[in-house]
Coordinates of C-alpha atoms in Angstrom, one line a residue:
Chain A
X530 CA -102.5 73.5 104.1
X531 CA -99.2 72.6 105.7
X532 CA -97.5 74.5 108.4
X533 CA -94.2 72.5 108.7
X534 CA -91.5 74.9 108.1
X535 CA -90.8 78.1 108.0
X536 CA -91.1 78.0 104.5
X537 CA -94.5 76.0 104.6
X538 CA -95.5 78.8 106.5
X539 CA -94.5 81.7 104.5
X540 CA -96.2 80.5 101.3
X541 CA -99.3 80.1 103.3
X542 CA -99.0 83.7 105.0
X543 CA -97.8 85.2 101.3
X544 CA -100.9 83.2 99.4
X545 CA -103.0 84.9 102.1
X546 CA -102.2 88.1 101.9
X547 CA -101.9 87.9 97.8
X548 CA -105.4 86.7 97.7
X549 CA -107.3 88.7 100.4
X550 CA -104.9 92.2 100.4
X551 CA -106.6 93.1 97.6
X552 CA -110.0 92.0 98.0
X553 CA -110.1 94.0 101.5
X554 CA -109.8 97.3 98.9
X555 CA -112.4 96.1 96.7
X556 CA -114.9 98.2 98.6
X557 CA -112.8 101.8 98.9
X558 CA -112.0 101.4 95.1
X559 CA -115.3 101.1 94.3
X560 CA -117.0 103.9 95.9
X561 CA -114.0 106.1 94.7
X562 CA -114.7 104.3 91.1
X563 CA -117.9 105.2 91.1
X564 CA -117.8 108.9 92.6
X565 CA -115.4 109.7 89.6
X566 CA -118.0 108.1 87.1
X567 CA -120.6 110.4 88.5
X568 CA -118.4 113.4 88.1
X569 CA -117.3 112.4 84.8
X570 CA -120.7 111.9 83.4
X571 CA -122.5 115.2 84.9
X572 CA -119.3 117.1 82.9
X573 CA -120.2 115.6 80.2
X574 CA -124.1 116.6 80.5
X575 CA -123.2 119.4 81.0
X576 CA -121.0 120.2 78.2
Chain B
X1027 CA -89.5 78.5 68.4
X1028 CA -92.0 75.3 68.6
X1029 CA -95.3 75.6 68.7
X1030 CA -96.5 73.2 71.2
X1031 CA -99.1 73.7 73.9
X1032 CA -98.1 73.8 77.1
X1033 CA -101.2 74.7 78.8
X1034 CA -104.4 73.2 77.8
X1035 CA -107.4 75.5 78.2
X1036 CA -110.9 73.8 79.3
X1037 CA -113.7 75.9 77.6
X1038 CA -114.6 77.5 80.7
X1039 CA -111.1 79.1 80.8
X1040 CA -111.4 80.8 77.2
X1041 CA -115.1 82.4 78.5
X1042 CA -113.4 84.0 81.8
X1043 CA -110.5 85.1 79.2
X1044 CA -112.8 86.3 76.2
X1045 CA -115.2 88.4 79.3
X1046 CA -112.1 90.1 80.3
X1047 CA -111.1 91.3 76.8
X1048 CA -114.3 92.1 76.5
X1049 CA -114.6 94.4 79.8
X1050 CA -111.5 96.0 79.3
X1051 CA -112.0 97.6 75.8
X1052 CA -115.5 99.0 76.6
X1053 CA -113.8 100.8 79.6
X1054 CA -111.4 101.9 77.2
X1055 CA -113.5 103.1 74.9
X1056 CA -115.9 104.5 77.3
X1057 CA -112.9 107.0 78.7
X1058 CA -112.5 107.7 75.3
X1059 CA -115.5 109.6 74.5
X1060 CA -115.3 111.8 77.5
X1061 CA -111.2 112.7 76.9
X1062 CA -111.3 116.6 77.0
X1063 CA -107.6 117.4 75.8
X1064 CA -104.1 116.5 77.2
X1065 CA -104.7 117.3 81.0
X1066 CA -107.9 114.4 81.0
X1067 CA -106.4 112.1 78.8
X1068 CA -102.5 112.1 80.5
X1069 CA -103.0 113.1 83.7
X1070 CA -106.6 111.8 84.9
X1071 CA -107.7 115.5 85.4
X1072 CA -105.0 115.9 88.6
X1073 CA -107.6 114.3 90.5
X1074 CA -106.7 110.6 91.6
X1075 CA -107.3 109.7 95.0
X1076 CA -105.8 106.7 97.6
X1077 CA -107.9 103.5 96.6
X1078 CA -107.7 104.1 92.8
X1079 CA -104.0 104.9 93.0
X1080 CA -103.1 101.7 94.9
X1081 CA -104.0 99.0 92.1
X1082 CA -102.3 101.4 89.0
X1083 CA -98.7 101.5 91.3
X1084 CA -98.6 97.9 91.6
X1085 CA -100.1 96.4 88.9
X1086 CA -98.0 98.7 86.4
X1087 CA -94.4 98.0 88.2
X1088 CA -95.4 94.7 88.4
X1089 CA -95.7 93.0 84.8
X1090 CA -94.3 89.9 83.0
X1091 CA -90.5 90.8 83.7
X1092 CA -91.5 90.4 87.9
X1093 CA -93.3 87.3 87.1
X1094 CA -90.8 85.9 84.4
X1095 CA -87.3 86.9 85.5
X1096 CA -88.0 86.8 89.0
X1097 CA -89.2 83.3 88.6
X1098 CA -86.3 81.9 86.4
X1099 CA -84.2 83.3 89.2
X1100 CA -85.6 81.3 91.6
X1101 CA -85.8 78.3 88.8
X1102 CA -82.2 77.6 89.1
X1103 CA -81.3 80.1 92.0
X1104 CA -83.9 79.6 94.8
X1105 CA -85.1 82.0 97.3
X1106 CA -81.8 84.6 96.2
X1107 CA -84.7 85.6 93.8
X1108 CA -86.8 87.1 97.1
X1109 CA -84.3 87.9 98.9
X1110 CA -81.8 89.5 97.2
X1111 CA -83.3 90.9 94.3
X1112 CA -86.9 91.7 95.6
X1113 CA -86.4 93.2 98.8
X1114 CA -83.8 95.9 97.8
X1115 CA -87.4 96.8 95.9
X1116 CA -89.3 96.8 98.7
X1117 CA -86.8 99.0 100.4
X1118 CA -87.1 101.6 97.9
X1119 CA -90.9 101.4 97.4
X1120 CA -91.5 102.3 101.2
X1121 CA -88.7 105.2 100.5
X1122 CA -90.7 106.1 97.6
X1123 CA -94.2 106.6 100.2
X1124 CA -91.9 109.1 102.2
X1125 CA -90.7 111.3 98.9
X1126 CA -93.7 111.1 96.7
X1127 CA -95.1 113.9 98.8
X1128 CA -92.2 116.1 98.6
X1129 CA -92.6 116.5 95.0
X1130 CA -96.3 116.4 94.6
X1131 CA -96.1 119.5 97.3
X1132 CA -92.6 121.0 95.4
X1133 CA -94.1 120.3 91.7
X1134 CA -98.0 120.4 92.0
X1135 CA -98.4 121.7 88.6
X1136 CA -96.1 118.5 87.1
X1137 CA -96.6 116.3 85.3
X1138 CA -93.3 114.3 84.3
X1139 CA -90.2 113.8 86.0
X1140 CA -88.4 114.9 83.2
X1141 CA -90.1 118.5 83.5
X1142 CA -88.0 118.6 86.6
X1143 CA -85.3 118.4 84.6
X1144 CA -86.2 120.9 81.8
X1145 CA -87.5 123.5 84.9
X1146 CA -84.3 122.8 86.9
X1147 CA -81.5 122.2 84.6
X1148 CA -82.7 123.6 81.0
X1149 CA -84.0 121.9 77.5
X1150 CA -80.6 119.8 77.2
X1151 CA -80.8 118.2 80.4
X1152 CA -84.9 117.7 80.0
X1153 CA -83.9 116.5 76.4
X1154 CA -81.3 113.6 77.7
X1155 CA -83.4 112.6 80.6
X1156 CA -86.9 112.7 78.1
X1157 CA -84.8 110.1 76.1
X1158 CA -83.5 107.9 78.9
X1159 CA -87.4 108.0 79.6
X1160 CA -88.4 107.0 76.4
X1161 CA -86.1 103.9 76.2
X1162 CA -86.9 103.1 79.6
X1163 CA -90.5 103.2 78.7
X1164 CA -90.1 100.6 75.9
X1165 CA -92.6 97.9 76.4
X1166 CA -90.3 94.9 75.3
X1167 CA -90.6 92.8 77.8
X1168 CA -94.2 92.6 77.9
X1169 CA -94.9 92.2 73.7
X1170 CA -92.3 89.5 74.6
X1171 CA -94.5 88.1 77.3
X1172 CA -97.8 88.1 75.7
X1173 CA -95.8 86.3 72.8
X1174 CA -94.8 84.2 75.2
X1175 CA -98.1 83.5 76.8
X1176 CA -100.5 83.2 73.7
X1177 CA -97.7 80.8 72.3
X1178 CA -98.0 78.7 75.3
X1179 CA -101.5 78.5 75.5
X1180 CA -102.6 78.2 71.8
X1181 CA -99.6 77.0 70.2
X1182 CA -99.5 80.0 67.5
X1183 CA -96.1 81.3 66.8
X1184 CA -94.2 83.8 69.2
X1185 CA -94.1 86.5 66.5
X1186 CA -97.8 86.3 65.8
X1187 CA -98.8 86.3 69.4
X1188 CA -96.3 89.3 70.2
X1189 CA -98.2 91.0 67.3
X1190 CA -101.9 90.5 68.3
X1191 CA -100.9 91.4 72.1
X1192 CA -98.9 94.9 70.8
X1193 CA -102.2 96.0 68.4
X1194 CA -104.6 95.1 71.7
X1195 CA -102.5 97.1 74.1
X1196 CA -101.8 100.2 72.1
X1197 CA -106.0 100.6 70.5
X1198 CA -106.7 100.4 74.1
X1199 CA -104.0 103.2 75.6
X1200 CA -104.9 105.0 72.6
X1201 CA -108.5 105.2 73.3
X1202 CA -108.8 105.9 77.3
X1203 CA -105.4 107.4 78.6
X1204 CA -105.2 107.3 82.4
X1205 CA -108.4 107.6 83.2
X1206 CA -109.2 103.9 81.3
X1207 CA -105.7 102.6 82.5
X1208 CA -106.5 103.6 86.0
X1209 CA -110.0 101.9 86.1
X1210 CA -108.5 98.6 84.5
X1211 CA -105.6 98.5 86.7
X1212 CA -107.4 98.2 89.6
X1213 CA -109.1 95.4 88.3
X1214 CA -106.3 93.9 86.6
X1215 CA -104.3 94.2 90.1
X1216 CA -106.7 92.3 91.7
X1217 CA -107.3 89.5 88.9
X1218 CA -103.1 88.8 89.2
X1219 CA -103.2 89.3 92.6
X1220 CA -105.5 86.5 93.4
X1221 CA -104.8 84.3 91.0
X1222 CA -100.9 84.1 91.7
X1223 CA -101.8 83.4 95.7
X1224 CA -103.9 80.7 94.9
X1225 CA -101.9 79.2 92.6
X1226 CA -98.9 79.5 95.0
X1227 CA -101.3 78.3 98.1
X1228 CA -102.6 75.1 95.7
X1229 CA -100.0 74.5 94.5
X1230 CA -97.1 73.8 97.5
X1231 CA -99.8 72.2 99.3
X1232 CA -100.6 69.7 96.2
X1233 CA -96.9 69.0 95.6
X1234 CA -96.3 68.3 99.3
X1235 CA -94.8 71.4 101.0
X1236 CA -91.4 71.9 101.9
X1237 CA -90.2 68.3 102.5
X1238 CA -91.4 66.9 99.0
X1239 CA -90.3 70.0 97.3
X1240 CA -86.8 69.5 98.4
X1241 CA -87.0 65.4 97.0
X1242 CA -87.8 67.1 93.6
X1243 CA -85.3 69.6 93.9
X1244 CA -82.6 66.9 95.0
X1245 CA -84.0 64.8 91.7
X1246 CA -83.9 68.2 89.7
X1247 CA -80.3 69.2 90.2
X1248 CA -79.0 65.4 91.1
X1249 CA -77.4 66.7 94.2
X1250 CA -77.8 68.2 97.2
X1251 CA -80.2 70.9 96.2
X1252 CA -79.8 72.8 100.2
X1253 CA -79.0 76.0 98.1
X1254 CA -82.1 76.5 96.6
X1255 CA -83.1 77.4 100.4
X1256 CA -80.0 79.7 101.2
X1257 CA -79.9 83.5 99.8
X1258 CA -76.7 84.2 97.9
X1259 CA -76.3 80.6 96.2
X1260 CA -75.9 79.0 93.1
X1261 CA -74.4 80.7 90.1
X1262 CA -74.9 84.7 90.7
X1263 CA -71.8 86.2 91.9
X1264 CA -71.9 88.7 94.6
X1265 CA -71.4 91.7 92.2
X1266 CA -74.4 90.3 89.9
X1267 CA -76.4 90.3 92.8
X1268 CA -75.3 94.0 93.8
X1269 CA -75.9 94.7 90.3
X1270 CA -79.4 93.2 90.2
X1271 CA -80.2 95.0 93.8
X1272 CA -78.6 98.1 92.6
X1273 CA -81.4 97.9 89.3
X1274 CA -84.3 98.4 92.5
X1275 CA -82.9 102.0 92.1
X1276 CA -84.9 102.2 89.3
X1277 CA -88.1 102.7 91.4
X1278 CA -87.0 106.2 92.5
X1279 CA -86.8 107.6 88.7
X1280 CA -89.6 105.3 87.5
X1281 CA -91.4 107.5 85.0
X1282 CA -94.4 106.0 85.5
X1283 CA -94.7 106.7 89.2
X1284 CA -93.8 110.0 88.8
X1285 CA -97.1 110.1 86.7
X1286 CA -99.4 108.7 89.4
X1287 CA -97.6 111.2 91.5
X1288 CA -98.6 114.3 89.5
X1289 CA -101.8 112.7 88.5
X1290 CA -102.8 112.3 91.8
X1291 CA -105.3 114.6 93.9
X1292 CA -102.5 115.1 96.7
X1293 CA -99.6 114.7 98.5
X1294 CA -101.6 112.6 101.2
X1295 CA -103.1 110.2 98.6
X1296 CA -100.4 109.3 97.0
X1297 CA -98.6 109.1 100.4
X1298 CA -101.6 106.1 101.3
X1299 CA -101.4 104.6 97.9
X1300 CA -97.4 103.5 98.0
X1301 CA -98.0 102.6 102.3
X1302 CA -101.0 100.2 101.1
X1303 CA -99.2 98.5 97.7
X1304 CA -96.2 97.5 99.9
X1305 CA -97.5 94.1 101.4
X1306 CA -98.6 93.5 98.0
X1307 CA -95.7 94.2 96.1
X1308 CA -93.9 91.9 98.5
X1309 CA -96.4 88.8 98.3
X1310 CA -96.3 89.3 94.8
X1311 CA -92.5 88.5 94.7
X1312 CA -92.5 85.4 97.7
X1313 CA -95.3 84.1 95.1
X1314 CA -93.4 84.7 92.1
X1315 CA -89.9 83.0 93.4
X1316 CA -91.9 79.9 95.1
X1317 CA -93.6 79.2 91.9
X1318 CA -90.1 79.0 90.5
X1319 CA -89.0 77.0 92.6
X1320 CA -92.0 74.5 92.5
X1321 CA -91.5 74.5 89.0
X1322 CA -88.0 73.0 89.6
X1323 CA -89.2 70.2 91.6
X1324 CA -92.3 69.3 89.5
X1325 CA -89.9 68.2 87.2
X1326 CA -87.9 66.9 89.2
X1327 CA -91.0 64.8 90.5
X1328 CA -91.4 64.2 87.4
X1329 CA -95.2 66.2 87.8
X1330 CA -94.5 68.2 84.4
X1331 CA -92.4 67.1 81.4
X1332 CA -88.9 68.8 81.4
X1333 CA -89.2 72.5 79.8
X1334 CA -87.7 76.4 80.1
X1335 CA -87.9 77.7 83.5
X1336 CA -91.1 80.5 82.1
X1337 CA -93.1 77.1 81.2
X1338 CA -92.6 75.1 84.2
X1339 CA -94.5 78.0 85.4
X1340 CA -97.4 77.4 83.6
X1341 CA -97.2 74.0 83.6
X1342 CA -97.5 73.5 87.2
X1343 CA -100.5 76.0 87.0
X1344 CA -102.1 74.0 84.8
X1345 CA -101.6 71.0 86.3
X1346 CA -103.0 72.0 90.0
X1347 CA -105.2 74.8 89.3
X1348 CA -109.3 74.0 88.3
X1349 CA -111.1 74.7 85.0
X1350 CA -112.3 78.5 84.8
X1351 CA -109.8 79.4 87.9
X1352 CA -107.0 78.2 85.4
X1353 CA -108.7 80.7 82.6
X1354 CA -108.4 83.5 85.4
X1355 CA -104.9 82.6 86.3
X1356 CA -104.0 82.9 82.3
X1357 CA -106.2 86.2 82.5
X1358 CA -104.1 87.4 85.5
X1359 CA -100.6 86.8 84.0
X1360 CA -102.1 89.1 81.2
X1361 CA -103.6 91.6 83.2
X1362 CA -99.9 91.6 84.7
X1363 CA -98.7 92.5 81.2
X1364 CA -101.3 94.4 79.9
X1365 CA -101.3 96.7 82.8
X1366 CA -97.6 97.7 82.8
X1367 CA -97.6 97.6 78.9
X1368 CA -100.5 100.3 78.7
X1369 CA -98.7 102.8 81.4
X1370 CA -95.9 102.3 79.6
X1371 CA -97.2 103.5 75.9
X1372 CA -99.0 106.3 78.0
X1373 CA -95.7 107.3 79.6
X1374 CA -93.4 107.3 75.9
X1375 CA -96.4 109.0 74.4
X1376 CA -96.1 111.6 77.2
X1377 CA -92.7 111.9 76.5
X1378 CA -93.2 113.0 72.7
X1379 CA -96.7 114.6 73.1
X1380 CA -95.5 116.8 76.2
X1381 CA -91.9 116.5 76.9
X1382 CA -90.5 117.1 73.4
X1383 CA -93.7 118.5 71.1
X1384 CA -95.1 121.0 73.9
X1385 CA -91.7 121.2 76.1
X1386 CA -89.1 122.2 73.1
X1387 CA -90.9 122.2 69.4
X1388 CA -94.5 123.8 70.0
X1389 CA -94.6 125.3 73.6
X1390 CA -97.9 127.1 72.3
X1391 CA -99.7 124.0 71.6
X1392 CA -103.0 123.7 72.7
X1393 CA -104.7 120.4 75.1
X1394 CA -106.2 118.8 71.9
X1395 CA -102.6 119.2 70.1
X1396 CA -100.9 117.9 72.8
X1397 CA -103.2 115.2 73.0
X1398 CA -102.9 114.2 69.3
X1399 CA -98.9 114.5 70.2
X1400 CA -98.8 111.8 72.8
X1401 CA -101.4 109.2 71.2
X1402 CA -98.4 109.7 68.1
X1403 CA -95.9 109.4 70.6
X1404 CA -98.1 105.9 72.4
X1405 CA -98.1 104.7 68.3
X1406 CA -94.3 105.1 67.9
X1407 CA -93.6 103.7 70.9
X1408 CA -95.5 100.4 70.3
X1409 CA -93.3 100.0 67.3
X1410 CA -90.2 100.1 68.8
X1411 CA -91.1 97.8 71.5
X1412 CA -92.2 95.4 68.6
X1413 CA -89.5 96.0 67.2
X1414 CA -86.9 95.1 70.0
X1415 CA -89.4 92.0 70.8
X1416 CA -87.8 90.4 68.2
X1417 CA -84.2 91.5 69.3
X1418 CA -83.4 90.5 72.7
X1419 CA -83.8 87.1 74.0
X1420 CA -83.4 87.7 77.5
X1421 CA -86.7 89.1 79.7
X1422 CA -84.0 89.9 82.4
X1423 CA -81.3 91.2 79.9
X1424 CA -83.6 93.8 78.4
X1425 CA -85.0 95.3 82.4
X1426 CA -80.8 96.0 83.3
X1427 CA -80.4 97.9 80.2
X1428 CA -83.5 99.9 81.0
X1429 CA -82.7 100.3 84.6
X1430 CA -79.2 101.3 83.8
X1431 CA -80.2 103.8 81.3
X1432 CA -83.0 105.6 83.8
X1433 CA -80.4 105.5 87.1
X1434 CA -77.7 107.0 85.0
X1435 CA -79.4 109.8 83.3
X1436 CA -81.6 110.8 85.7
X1437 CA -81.9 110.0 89.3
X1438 CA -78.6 112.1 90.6
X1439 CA -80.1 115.1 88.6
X1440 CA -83.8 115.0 89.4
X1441 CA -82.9 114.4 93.3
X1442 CA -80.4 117.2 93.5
X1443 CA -82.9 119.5 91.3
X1444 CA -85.6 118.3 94.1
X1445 CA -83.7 118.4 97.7
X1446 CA -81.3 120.5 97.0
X1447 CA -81.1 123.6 99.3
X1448 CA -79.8 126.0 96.7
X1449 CA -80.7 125.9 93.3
X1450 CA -78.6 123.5 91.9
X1451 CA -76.1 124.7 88.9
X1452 CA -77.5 124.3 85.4
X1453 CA -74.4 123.2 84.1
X1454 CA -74.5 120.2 86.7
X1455 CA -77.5 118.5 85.2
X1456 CA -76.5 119.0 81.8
X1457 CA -73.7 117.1 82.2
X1458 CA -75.0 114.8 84.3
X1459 CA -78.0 114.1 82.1
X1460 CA -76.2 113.6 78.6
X1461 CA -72.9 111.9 79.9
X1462 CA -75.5 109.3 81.9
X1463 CA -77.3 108.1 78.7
X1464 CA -74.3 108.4 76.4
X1465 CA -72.3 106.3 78.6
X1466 CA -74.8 103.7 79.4
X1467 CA -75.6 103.2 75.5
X1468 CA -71.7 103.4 74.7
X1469 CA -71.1 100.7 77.7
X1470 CA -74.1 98.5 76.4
X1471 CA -73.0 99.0 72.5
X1472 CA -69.5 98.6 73.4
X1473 CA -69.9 95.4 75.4
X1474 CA -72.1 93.7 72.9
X1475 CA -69.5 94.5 69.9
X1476 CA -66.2 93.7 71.8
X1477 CA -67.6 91.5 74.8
X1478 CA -67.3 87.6 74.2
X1479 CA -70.8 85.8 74.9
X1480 CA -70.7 83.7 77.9
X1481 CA -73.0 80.5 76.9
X1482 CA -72.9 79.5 80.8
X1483 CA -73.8 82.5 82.5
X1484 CA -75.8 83.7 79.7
X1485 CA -73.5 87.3 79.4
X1486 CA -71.1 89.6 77.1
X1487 CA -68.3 89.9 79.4
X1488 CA -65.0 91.9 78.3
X1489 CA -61.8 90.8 79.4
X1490 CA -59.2 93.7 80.2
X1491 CA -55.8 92.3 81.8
X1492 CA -57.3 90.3 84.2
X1493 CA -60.5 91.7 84.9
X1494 CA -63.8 91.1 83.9
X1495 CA -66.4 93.2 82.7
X1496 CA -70.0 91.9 83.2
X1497 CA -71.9 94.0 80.8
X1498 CA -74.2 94.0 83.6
X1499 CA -71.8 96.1 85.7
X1500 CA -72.1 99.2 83.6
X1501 CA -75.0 100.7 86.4
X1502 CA -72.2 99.8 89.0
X1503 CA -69.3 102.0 87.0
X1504 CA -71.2 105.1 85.3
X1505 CA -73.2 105.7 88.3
X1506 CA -70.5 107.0 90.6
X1507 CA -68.6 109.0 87.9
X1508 CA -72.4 110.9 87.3
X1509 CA -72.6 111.4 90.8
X1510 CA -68.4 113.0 90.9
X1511 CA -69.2 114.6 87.6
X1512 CA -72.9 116.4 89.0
X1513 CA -71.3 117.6 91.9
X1514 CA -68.0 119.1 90.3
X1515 CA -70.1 120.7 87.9
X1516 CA -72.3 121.8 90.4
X1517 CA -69.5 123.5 92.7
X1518 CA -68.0 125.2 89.5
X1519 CA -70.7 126.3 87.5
X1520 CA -72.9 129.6 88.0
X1521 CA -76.3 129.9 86.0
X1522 CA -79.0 128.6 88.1
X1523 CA -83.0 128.6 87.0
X1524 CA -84.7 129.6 90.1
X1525 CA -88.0 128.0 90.7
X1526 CA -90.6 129.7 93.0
X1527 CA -89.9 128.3 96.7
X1528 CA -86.5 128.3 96.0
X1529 CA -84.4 129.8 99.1

């Protein structure tokens, strides 16, 4: 990685928060994901 | 269009690609068999929270006309991509985290932005501004971008690629609704997320960083290439670039949004969803314009053979990125397409099914009938979108039409109807609705038919006296008179439709 401009720098903070932003919500979307799939499939049980 | 290969795909690449086909159509068809009627299928059951919200909002504003016109911005243009015409976004996304709220709480029983219009202003206005919706909602851009991509990566014609992608998109919005696009977009959002970051990170590192970058610019352009690095350069005049900043308007009538928002299980989620997509909307777009950019100078480098800004793209990806990373990189730029093209058929289909079936021909239809309604309307929809695939050639050309059409009709309206005080005047948003989208067709019609096509600048422009009209400055011109027009209207006229909460 280089950091020797301003511009180096901002690709490298950018890239950064492009690949691990997302990743970081991985865990909260999946236990929301999964609470819905439990919901969803005692409905349909129970229907 | 030739049928050459751009990007070569290693084995590996075609198994990450063919797994996430695979994964997406089971979830589709999964949702499918437990879709209950219009309020499930449309609306998620009202009950979408935070972290599901966050990856739907991004990935579905966020599809092949980001990562394709933004990029052959920055192409010729430089970091004016970023900063002129992706910040003005930005602005409006964290304005949109502040309002979202304000309807949910106002509307909780919504479930388009156009039903604003019907409760507010009557069926004329919720007609006009169910229309602009529609034609807003047209997935173009993206049929043209999987077109685009399967072309690039196969070397099968543009029409037959623009084909396979439109029959994929629509079985799968057909089969889940939100629920299914909801689940995908997540993952989807992450996929192009990822894949872009590396890609940029890889990439400007490979090639050199700044200092090289700027040798294959110099090469590129056979000058002094300083501009590329300086906001406001190169070719855009300063009223394109107001009209190309004045398009990020779009986000505060974007149908789609105003979906999530009524889909969502309240004001505070939705509230958390727009906060957290921010920083990602805006590495998203630094990514987008730098890979531009680096596509410039790899040519200039001499890295990648000379081709169109959208393949220098791809090229460079190819040429930096590793087998199987490169299949998930293709995979992303499809997920980017894929998700915004699905919302998009759920949103025009939501427009026939509810707005115009339920709202003004059948308002006794029941949840299955609706249902039926909007899976038409997601059917009709695909074929238009095919349909004007084939029509435009510009990515860029077809999103200011859109945008045009949607700030026009309905944002003056809709905000008025919402914020106001006083019930606004019916009368207002009636003429505010229809003389929006008839003007912005007229100016687009009119402009196409009488303007002269600038090769150059790649624009009808209409020459009266001395003055130039851009047909890209319609948003610019019908705007104001809407806004003079809504509030004469509104001072004169007396019918209101009161709403409960009303003052």
């Amino acid at each position: 990685m280089l950091w020797d401009s301003v511009w180096d720098i901002g690709c490298n903070i950018f890239g950064f928060i492009a690949m691990i932003g997302p990743l970081l919500l991985v865990g909260w979307y999946f236990k929301a994901a999964k609470e819905k799939f439990r919901k969803l499939n005692e409905q349909n049980k129970n229907d | 269009m030739d049928t050459s290969i751009v990007v070569s795909l290693h084995v590996l690449d075609w198994i990450v690609i063919a797994i996430y086909v695979v994964i997406i159509l089971y979830i589709g068809y999964y949702f499918s068999k437990r879709s209950k009627g219009f309020d499930d299928y449309f609306m998620a059951g009202r009950d979408l929270n935070a972290p599901l919200l966050v990856g739907t909002l991004v990935s579905t504003f966020y599809g092949l006309d980001t990562l394709f016109g933004d990029s052959e911005v920055a192409f010729f243009e430089g970091i004016s991509s970023f900063f002129a015409y992706a910040l003005p976004y930005t602005a409006l996304y964290a304005v949109m985290a502040f309002l979202s709220p304000v309807f949910k709480e106002k509307f909780p029983e919504g479930t388009t932005m156009q039903e604003i219009a019907f409760k507010r202003y009557g069926k004329t206005a919720g007609v006009a501004s169910s229309i602009a919706s529609f034609l807003y909602s047209t997935n173009t851009m993206e049929m043209m971008g999987i077109g685009f991509l399967l072309r690039l990566t196969t070397g099968m014609p543009f029409w037959v690629g623009t084909l396979i992608g439109a029959i994929f998109v629509t079985a799968f919005t057909w089969m889940g609704g939100l629920w299914a696009v909801t689940i995908t977009d997540f993952i989807q959002f992450l996929i192009m997320m990822v894949t872009i970051g590396l890609a940029l990170v890889i990439g400007w590192t490979a090639m050199g960083g700044y200092e090289n970058i700027m040798v294959g610019l110099e090469n590129f352009v056979g000058e002094d290439a300083e501009y590329y690095f300086q906001i406001g350069a190169g070719y855009l005049t300063p009223w394109l670039l107001l009209v190309y900043s004045v398009t990020a308007f779009a986000v505060l009538a974007e149908p789609a949004f105003f979906q999530r928002i009524f889909a969502s299980a309240g004001p505070k989620e939705i509230k958390k969803a727009f906060t957290a997509g921010i920083p990602m909307w805006l590495a998203f777009d630094w990514a987008v314009t730098f890979l531009g950019i680096m596509g410039a100078a790899a040519i200039g480098l001499a890295i990648i053979p000379e081709v169109v800004p959208n393949e220098a793209l791809f090229a460079v990806a190819g040429q930096y990125l590793p087998a199987g990373v490169l299949g998930l990189f293709i995979a992303g730029v499809f997920s980017a397409a894929m998700s915004t093209a699905d919302s998009y058929f759920l949103v025009a289909g939501g427009v026939i099914g509810y707005d115009i079936y339920k709202g003004v021909i059948n308002p006794d239809a029941d949840q299955k009938q609706t249902e039926r309604m909007t899976k038409i309307g997601v059917l009709i929809s695909a074929a238009l979108s095919l349909a004007l695939a084939f029509f435009f050639e510009r990515i860029l050309e077809v999103w200011v039409f859109q945008a045009t059409v949607i700030i026009t009709t309905c944002i003056i309206p809709v905000y008025f109807g919402t914020f106001s005080k006083k019930p606004p005047k019916k009368i207002a948003g009636t003429v505010a609705t229809v003389f929006g989208l008839i003007a912005s067709v007229i100016w687009y019609i009119w402009t196409n038919f009488f303007g002269v096509y600038d090769e150059e600048m790649e624009v009808y422009i209409v020459k009266i006296g001395d003055v130039e009209l851009w047909q890209e400055y319609g948003i610019l011109i019908i705007t104001p008179i809407v806004l003079i027009l809504y509030l004469i209207f509104n001072k004169l006229g007396k019918e209101t439709m009161e709403l409960k909460g009303d003052e």
